[in-house]
Amino acid sequence: VKKAQVPILLRRSGPPLFRQIADWFRGQVANGELGAGDRLPTIRELAAALAVNRSTVQMAYRALEADGLVESRVGSGTRVASTPAAADGPATRPPAPGVFRPRFSPGAQAAFTSFLSLEGHSHPTGDVIDFSRLVPDERLLPVKAFTSCMNRVLRSHGGTILGYGQHAGNEALRELLAARLSRSGVPTTAGQILITSGAQQGIELAVRAFAAPGEPVIVSSPTYHQVIGLLNGLSLRTLAVPSGADGMDEAALIRALDSGGGRLVYTMPTFHNPTGHTWDVTVRRRFLDLTGVHRCPVVEDDFEQDLRFRGEAVPTLRALCPDGRVLSLGSFSKGLFPGLRLGWVAGSEEVVARIAALKRFSDLSSGSFLQATLVEFMRTGAFDEHLAGIRVLLERRHEAARAAMETHLTRLASWTLPDGGYAIWIAFRPGVDTRALAHLARDRGVLVAPGFLFDPEGSDRSHVRLTVSCVDEEQIPRGIEILAETASELARRRTSSASLFM
Ligand SMILES: Cc1ncc(COP(=O)(O)O)c(C=O)c1O
C-alpha cells in the first residue's frame, strides 16, 4: 500500500485550504498516483505536515468521502475507496452489496462543499466575546410583548389562523409593509409584496426567477457568505466584482455585463454585509445606469432596512429606478428576530407574481401564525418601539468599538464606520493573516468572522468582519484589545518566522 505525498498549499491566494487539499487528492487519484486501498495520511500527520488546523484536514477528508473517493474506517484510517468514484464528479461507481451510494446532483455536491467550508467557523457557545454573529442580541428581544400578541391572536382568531394562509403572505402584513415602503419614498401596493421565509428565501427565489443553472450571476466581492453557497447549490456561476464604499468596480462590472454575465446583479447598497458600506446616491445612480444598458435585473438586499442609527436615509435603488427592474428584499431577522423566518420581496407585480409562483411550489406558504402575530406586534406600536431601542443601543456599541479600535488597532488596521447595521469591516496591514487571527483569537475567547468566508474566491487573508450585535458596550473594549494583541503577535511571528502563517 502506497503512502500518499502531501500537497503544497497556496496560502495567500486560492480557494479555501480544505478545498485545495481535497482537490489535490482528487488529482492524485485521477492521475493514478493513488489507487484503491492506498492510505491517506492521518488527519494529525497531514495537519502537522501542512501547518494547518486538524479541522481543515477533516473537512477535506469529509468532502472526499462524500464524493465516494475515499473511505474512512475506525482503526484503518482513510483510504482510497475500493472502486473510487470518478475523481472529478459525483459518485458513479456501482454500490457494494448492502450499501446505498446516492448519486447527488452537482448542485447538492457544490452546496455541501460550501457548507463544509462554513462549518468549521460556526460559533461555540460559552464564555466568549462573540463578534462573529450577525444576529440580534437574544437578551434584548421583546419576548413578553410578543407573547401577549401571540395569545391575543389565538384568542381572537382561534383555529382559522393556524392554516396554510395565503400563498403571497398575510394580507394585513403586506399592507403594513406597503405603507412603510410608500412612506419611505417608494409607492408600493400590497400586490407588489410577497412575504418570504426570510430574506434568504427572497434571494433564492429572485435568483431562480432570472437565472437558469449554468448561467452567471453578478455579486460584489466581498459578499454575503450565504449567497455563495446558495448560488453553488443552484448550479449558477458566480461572477464576483470587486466592490467598496464607492460601489462596484466600474470596469469589472462592465466587463461582467458585456460578457453576457448578468442574468442579474445581487447587491447590498445599504449597510453591506460584510463591509457595512452604504453607497451614496451618486454611486447608486451610476450603478443603475451601467446595469440599465443591459436591462439587467437588480436584486437589492435591504436586510437591515430599519437599523440606521445616524445620518439621512439614502433613496433605495428601487426608489431611484421605479420601472420594475429592481427587486428589493427586506427582513425581520435583524430588527426583530431571525426565528420568525419572515422577510419580503417588493417589486413590480409582473416580477412578484413569477416569484410567488416559484415560492408556492417550493414551500406552499410561510408560517401564517407568526405572520398574524407580527401584524399584531406592528399594530400595537411595539415593533417601532423595539426598533428605536435597538438603534440607540447600536449607536452606543458602534461608538464603543470605534473608540477601542482607535486605542488598540490604529497601527495594525483600518476599519469602516457604518451609519447603521451590525457589521464593521477591518482591514489588517500586510503580515496579519486573518484566517490565523480568527483561529488564535478564538482560542483566547474572542470570535470574529475571517474575510475569506465572504470572498467568492475564498482567498481573502487580510480582513475580518466584526459585529457589535451580541457584545455589551462593557465587553467591546476588552474583546478588541485581545484581537489587537493577537494580531500584533501574528505580525511579530511573521517577521521572525515567515513560514508558519503565510
Ligand atoms: C445580507 C443578508 N441578506 C439576507 C440575510 C438572511 O436574512 P433572513 O434571516 O431574513 O433570511 C442575511 C442574514 O444574515 C444577510 O446578512
XYZ file of C-alpha atoms and ligand atoms in Angstrom:
518
model
C 0.000 0.000 0.000
C 1.471 3.265 -1.148
C 1.591 6.170 1.250
C 0.423 9.500 -0.128
C 2.626 12.541 -0.643
C 1.339 15.820 0.743
C 0.002 18.791 -1.217
C 1.586 22.216 -1.487
C -0.888 24.872 -0.434
C -1.398 28.383 -1.746
C -1.955 30.292 1.446
C -2.184 33.854 0.273
C -4.445 33.251 -2.673
C -6.512 30.397 -3.990
C -9.531 28.527 -2.693
C -10.048 27.653 0.984
C -7.329 25.341 2.263
C -9.622 22.365 2.805
C -10.740 22.593 -0.807
C -7.148 22.750 -2.018
C -6.336 19.640 -0.003
C -9.388 17.751 -1.284
C -8.710 18.814 -4.884
C -5.097 17.711 -4.622
C -6.103 14.200 -3.538
C -8.722 14.125 -6.286
C -5.942 14.888 -8.746
C -3.735 12.165 -7.251
C -6.497 9.589 -7.728
C -7.385 10.866 -11.204
C -3.795 10.610 -12.469
C -3.203 7.225 -10.865
C -0.716 8.364 -8.223
C -3.086 6.919 -5.661
C -5.127 3.814 -6.247
C -7.772 1.740 -4.490
C -6.782 0.939 -0.931
C -3.921 3.433 -0.704
C -3.799 5.121 2.644
C -4.073 8.885 3.045
C -2.025 10.444 5.839
C -3.817 10.578 9.156
C -5.531 13.846 9.979
C -2.949 14.539 12.642
C 0.004 13.789 10.335
C -1.266 15.879 7.472
C -2.294 18.800 9.698
C 1.207 18.821 11.181
C 2.937 18.467 7.805
C 0.932 21.333 6.309
C 0.812 23.509 9.444
C -2.964 23.711 9.223
C -5.695 23.096 11.707
C -6.854 19.488 12.067
C -10.422 20.560 11.304
C -9.220 21.764 7.886
C -7.920 18.295 7.000
C -11.012 16.718 8.486
C -13.228 18.853 6.253
C -11.176 17.891 3.194
C -11.482 14.188 4.005
C -15.187 14.512 4.639
C -15.656 16.179 1.254
C -13.706 13.352 -0.440
C -15.727 10.779 1.432
C -18.970 12.449 0.419
C -17.806 12.149 -3.193
C -17.183 8.424 -2.760
C -13.473 8.867 -3.407
C -12.190 7.699 -0.049
C -13.458 5.566 2.783
C -12.746 6.054 6.468
C -12.820 3.229 8.931
C -12.054 3.334 12.588
C -8.695 1.656 13.063
C -7.582 1.708 9.439
C -7.743 5.429 8.743
C -8.724 6.974 5.442
C -8.040 5.043 2.241
C -8.853 5.480 -1.397
C -12.154 3.678 -1.964
C -12.003 0.149 -3.343
C -13.717 1.350 -6.509
C -13.267 5.089 -6.280
C -15.907 7.303 -7.830
C -14.774 9.424 -10.787
C -12.343 11.833 -9.214
C -13.855 14.844 -10.946
C -17.512 14.309 -10.249
C -20.230 12.753 -8.181
C -20.194 9.106 -7.220
C -20.581 6.829 -10.242
C -19.199 3.510 -9.058
C -21.528 0.584 -8.565
C -22.621 0.275 -4.956
C -21.212 -2.533 -2.844
C -23.894 -5.016 -1.843
C -25.935 -3.708 1.060
C -24.587 -0.147 0.684
C -26.630 2.629 -0.809
C -24.348 5.108 -2.564
C -26.526 8.011 -3.606
C -25.721 9.863 -6.786
C -26.088 13.505 -5.891
C -26.766 16.358 -8.241
C -23.806 18.669 -8.913
C -25.714 21.405 -7.033
C -26.072 19.270 -3.914
C -22.356 18.424 -4.012
C -21.384 22.060 -4.527
C -23.678 23.246 -1.727
C -22.232 20.577 0.565
C -18.703 21.746 -0.158
C -19.716 25.343 0.630
C -21.429 24.129 3.769
C -18.290 22.358 4.952
C -16.242 25.482 4.393
C -18.569 27.392 6.741
C -18.976 24.606 9.267
C -15.569 24.999 10.850
C -16.475 28.581 11.560
C -19.706 28.076 13.397
C -19.737 29.584 16.810
C -19.060 27.720 20.012
C -21.206 28.707 22.924
C -19.979 29.517 26.399
C -17.967 32.290 27.832
C -16.805 34.057 24.693
C -16.846 37.588 23.345
C -18.744 36.941 20.170
C -18.111 39.480 17.402
C -18.853 36.866 14.749
C -22.614 36.613 14.615
C -24.866 38.977 12.744
C -27.980 38.384 14.811
C -29.839 40.490 17.352
C -28.856 40.215 20.988
C -31.075 37.499 22.493
C -31.086 39.313 25.822
C -32.880 42.263 24.258
C -35.669 40.501 22.433
C -39.227 41.629 23.234
C -40.325 38.215 24.474
C -43.073 39.472 26.754
C -44.720 41.793 24.252
C -44.515 39.122 21.574
C -46.074 36.517 23.864
C -49.037 38.824 24.543
C -49.511 39.309 20.800
C -49.430 35.545 20.215
C -52.050 34.984 22.874
C -54.274 37.757 21.550
C -54.052 36.365 18.007
C -55.002 32.881 19.151
C -57.850 34.191 21.296
C -59.319 36.324 18.552
C -58.752 34.081 15.506
C -58.815 30.612 17.026
C -58.054 27.773 14.607
C -58.597 29.885 11.490
C -55.151 31.416 11.898
C -53.456 28.025 12.041
C -53.999 27.022 8.417
C -51.653 27.485 5.476
C -52.744 31.078 4.962
C -52.410 32.931 1.686
C -49.553 31.909 -0.595
C -48.432 35.504 -1.033
C -48.497 36.053 2.711
C -50.836 37.619 5.236
C -52.680 40.439 3.513
C -52.646 42.756 6.536
C -48.885 42.256 6.838
C -48.372 43.057 3.165
C -50.496 46.187 3.585
C -48.495 47.322 6.598
C -45.257 46.762 4.695
C -46.582 48.516 1.602
C -47.471 51.533 3.752
C -43.995 51.563 5.324
C -42.263 51.299 1.950
C -44.529 54.021 0.499
C -43.706 56.319 3.432
C -40.010 55.745 2.815
C -40.351 57.029 -0.739
C -41.319 54.062 -2.918
C -45.054 53.960 -3.599
C -45.907 50.296 -3.101
C -49.126 48.290 -3.000
C -49.784 45.062 -1.118
C -49.917 43.309 -4.511
C -46.280 44.224 -5.098
C -45.180 42.397 -1.977
C -44.590 38.720 -1.346
C -43.899 37.506 2.180
C -40.979 35.087 2.218
C -39.326 32.830 4.758
C -36.643 35.390 5.469
C -34.678 37.489 3.002
C -32.631 34.361 2.297
C -35.587 32.753 0.574
C -36.202 36.054 -1.228
C -32.682 35.890 -2.657
C -33.120 32.304 -3.768
C -36.469 32.941 -5.439
C -35.261 36.119 -7.130
C -32.204 34.340 -8.466
C -34.262 31.407 -9.722
C -36.704 33.800 -11.379
C -33.973 35.221 -13.629
C -31.159 32.698 -13.905
C -31.103 29.059 -15.006
C -28.447 26.540 -13.874
C -25.107 27.265 -15.501
C -25.899 30.947 -16.034
C -23.889 33.717 -14.406
C -24.972 35.927 -11.530
C -23.018 39.044 -10.598
C -22.229 39.634 -6.931
C -19.989 42.072 -5.118
C -16.706 40.878 -3.703
C -16.726 40.600 -0.747
C -20.317 39.467 -0.441
C -22.767 37.901 1.987
C -21.309 34.437 2.520
C -24.592 32.511 2.449
C -25.148 33.737 -1.093
C -22.001 31.990 -2.305
C -23.294 28.599 -1.137
C -26.777 29.388 -2.431
C -25.515 30.085 -5.951
C -23.344 26.960 -5.844
C -26.348 24.917 -4.764
C -28.392 26.268 -7.674
C -25.539 25.389 -10.068
C -25.149 29.028 -11.052
C -21.885 30.690 -11.965
C -20.768 33.433 -9.601
C -19.215 36.476 -11.245
C -17.557 38.420 -8.457
C -16.995 42.135 -8.998
C -14.714 43.940 -6.532
C -16.761 46.397 -4.548
C -16.269 49.065 -1.897
C -17.777 52.227 -0.451
C -17.874 53.707 -3.960
C -19.804 50.857 -5.418
C -18.790 48.062 -7.731
C -15.597 48.474 -9.689
C -16.932 50.003 -12.917
C -14.526 48.411 -15.365
C -15.063 44.960 -13.830
C -18.834 45.429 -13.748
C -18.919 46.498 -17.401
C -16.738 43.534 -18.347
C -19.051 41.161 -16.479
C -22.146 42.682 -18.090
C -20.613 42.797 -21.580
C -19.510 39.189 -21.399
C -23.158 38.198 -21.181
C -22.805 37.797 -17.447
C -25.533 39.287 -15.551
C -28.734 37.389 -15.649
C -28.986 39.543 -12.542
C -26.859 41.526 -10.090
C -27.159 40.864 -6.380
C -26.390 43.990 -4.310
C -26.472 45.310 -0.757
C -26.205 49.084 -1.254
C -27.156 49.857 2.353
C -25.115 48.512 5.299
C -23.448 45.941 3.070
C -22.611 42.608 4.664
C -19.710 42.226 5.491
C -18.325 45.751 4.984
C -21.063 47.981 6.424
C -20.681 50.291 3.403
C -23.601 52.368 2.170
C -23.457 53.664 -1.399
C -24.336 57.338 -1.767
C -26.980 58.455 -4.231
C -24.472 59.288 -6.990
C -22.947 55.815 -6.780
C -26.421 54.294 -6.872
C -27.445 56.293 -9.948
C -24.245 55.360 -11.761
C -24.721 51.680 -10.908
C -28.297 51.802 -12.204
C -27.142 53.496 -15.427
C -24.482 50.864 -16.032
C -26.722 47.879 -15.375
C -29.540 49.630 -17.266
C -27.557 49.482 -20.514
C -28.015 45.702 -20.448
C -31.510 45.849 -18.909
C -30.031 43.683 -16.190
C -32.357 42.913 -13.249
C -31.066 44.068 -9.879
C -31.739 42.444 -6.519
C -31.384 44.977 -3.724
C -30.914 43.176 -0.422
C -32.057 45.711 2.176
C -31.834 43.229 5.053
C -31.035 45.844 7.728
C -33.531 48.368 6.412
C -34.594 49.614 9.857
C -31.186 49.805 11.513
C -29.854 53.242 10.552
C -28.724 54.987 13.746
C -27.279 58.186 12.259
C -27.387 60.274 9.114
C -30.037 60.623 6.439
C -31.530 57.623 4.695
C -30.321 57.266 1.093
C -33.015 56.519 -1.519
C -33.135 52.821 -2.293
C -32.225 51.504 -5.736
C -35.880 50.618 -6.157
C -36.864 54.233 -5.403
C -34.328 55.516 -7.937
C -35.365 53.031 -10.613
C -39.110 52.552 -10.314
C -39.603 50.825 -13.685
C -39.650 47.336 -12.164
C -36.035 46.391 -12.919
C -35.111 46.455 -9.215
C -36.479 43.937 -6.796
C -35.968 44.795 -3.153
C -35.740 42.374 -0.254
C -36.362 43.057 3.400
C -36.121 41.068 6.593
C -37.462 40.975 10.128
C -34.444 38.974 11.250
C -32.137 41.822 12.157
C -34.593 44.399 13.517
C -36.741 41.891 15.372
C -35.578 38.255 15.482
C -34.481 35.611 12.989
C -36.573 32.793 14.454
C -39.598 34.409 12.817
C -38.141 33.423 9.433
C -40.041 36.286 7.846
C -38.959 38.707 5.182
C -40.364 40.058 1.934
C -39.797 40.745 -1.704
C -41.078 44.011 -3.230
C -41.101 44.728 -6.943
C -43.331 45.066 -9.966
C -46.475 42.933 -9.923
C -45.225 41.083 -13.006
C -41.995 40.012 -11.296
C -43.556 39.374 -7.890
C -46.183 37.110 -9.491
C -43.448 34.884 -11.012
C -41.590 34.749 -7.734
C -44.804 33.986 -5.852
C -45.397 31.056 -8.213
C -41.921 29.673 -7.549
C -42.494 30.055 -3.834
C -45.859 28.374 -3.918
C -44.368 25.190 -5.318
C -41.395 25.449 -3.029
C -42.980 25.757 0.412
C -46.711 26.472 -0.148
C -46.645 29.424 2.252
C -44.645 30.975 5.079
C -45.852 30.375 8.647
C -49.253 32.048 8.933
C -49.487 32.159 12.716
C -46.273 34.130 13.141
C -47.282 36.482 10.351
C -50.549 37.231 12.124
C -48.679 37.740 15.397
C -46.300 40.103 13.668
C -49.227 42.137 12.341
C -50.480 42.482 15.907
C -46.987 43.371 17.130
C -46.647 46.083 14.489
C -50.142 47.496 15.011
C -49.646 47.954 18.743
C -46.551 50.051 18.050
C -44.315 47.519 19.810
C -42.216 46.953 16.680
C -41.325 50.624 16.206
C -40.658 50.989 19.902
C -38.328 47.997 19.801
C -36.510 49.344 16.740
C -35.998 52.718 18.396
C -34.355 50.983 21.364
C -32.139 48.842 19.120
C -30.911 51.896 17.196
C -29.863 53.706 20.373
C -28.012 50.649 21.556
C -26.397 50.030 18.190
C -25.044 53.555 18.096
C -23.525 53.115 21.558
C -21.943 49.803 20.645
C -20.511 51.149 17.405
C -19.102 54.089 19.322
C -17.526 51.753 21.895
C -15.982 49.713 19.070
C -14.671 52.814 17.292
C -13.042 54.130 20.452
C -11.482 50.736 21.243
C -10.198 50.282 17.685
C -8.609 53.730 17.815
C -6.916 52.834 21.069
C -5.728 49.347 20.159
C -5.724 48.847 16.407
C -4.517 52.068 14.783
C -1.063 50.740 13.927
C -2.369 47.400 12.747
C -5.512 48.056 10.761
C -8.110 50.382 9.291
C -11.883 49.904 9.516
C -15.269 51.082 8.280
C -17.587 53.340 10.286
C -21.094 52.319 9.219
C -24.151 54.506 9.845
C -26.295 51.506 10.628
C -26.467 47.749 10.859
C -24.291 45.449 12.889
C -21.126 44.874 10.857
C -17.702 46.548 10.810
C -15.058 45.513 8.262
C -11.484 45.628 9.483
C -8.574 45.616 7.020
C -5.331 44.448 8.662
C -1.967 45.516 7.411
C 0.114 43.008 5.452
C 1.655 40.432 7.749
C -1.519 39.640 9.661
C -3.203 36.571 8.180
C -6.811 36.944 9.305
C -7.531 33.256 8.954
C -4.855 32.527 11.530
C -6.011 35.547 13.527
C -9.571 34.213 13.758
C -8.276 30.811 14.951
C -5.945 32.229 17.550
C -8.412 34.835 18.817
C -10.982 32.079 19.169
C -8.613 30.157 21.423
C -8.461 33.300 23.534
C -12.230 33.647 23.774
C -12.879 36.213 21.033
C -14.834 35.266 17.932
C -14.656 37.167 14.651
C -15.554 36.161 11.093
C -12.441 35.904 8.863
C -12.623 37.673 5.496
C -12.176 34.574 3.324
C -15.716 33.496 4.216
C -17.064 36.476 2.296
C -14.714 36.153 -0.650
C -16.250 34.240 -3.564
C -12.696 33.057 -4.361
C -12.076 32.148 -0.723
C -8.669 33.811 -0.748
C -9.020 36.935 1.411
C -6.491 36.857 4.233
C -6.495 40.499 5.276
C -9.995 41.296 6.532
C -12.152 40.436 9.475
C -15.849 41.135 9.957
C -16.637 42.270 13.440
C -20.265 42.618 14.521
C -21.469 44.526 17.539
C -24.853 42.833 17.759
C -24.231 40.478 20.661
C -21.479 42.147 22.690
C -22.092 44.589 25.563
C -20.543 48.032 25.486
C -18.547 46.989 28.543
C -17.112 43.901 26.815
C -16.333 45.506 23.457
C -13.065 47.232 24.507
C -11.643 44.051 26.076
C -12.595 41.971 23.022
C -10.932 44.412 20.665
C -7.872 44.606 22.884
C -7.487 40.800 22.726
C -7.941 40.892 18.963
C -5.268 43.583 18.675
C -2.835 41.699 20.940
C -3.346 38.559 18.870
C -2.857 40.440 15.594
C 0.350 42.101 16.719
C 1.666 38.764 17.950
C 0.984 37.292 14.499
C 2.661 40.244 12.815
C 5.737 39.734 15.023
C 5.776 35.981 14.419
C 5.568 36.583 10.715
C 8.613 38.770 10.701
C 10.578 36.256 12.750
C 9.333 33.027 11.084
C 7.803 33.655 7.715
C 6.639 30.112 7.106
C 4.097 29.351 9.783
C 1.141 31.562 8.890
C 1.959 32.596 5.374
C -27.095 40.329 3.540
C -28.056 39.359 4.119
N -29.135 39.015 3.411
C -30.017 38.125 3.879
C -29.849 37.535 5.103
C -30.828 36.493 5.561
O -31.837 37.072 6.274
P -33.104 36.254 6.756
O -32.842 35.806 8.133
O -34.218 37.250 6.652
O -33.305 35.117 5.820
C -28.749 37.872 5.882
C -28.536 37.238 7.186
O -27.556 37.460 7.847
C -27.828 38.802 5.374
O -26.744 39.133 6.059
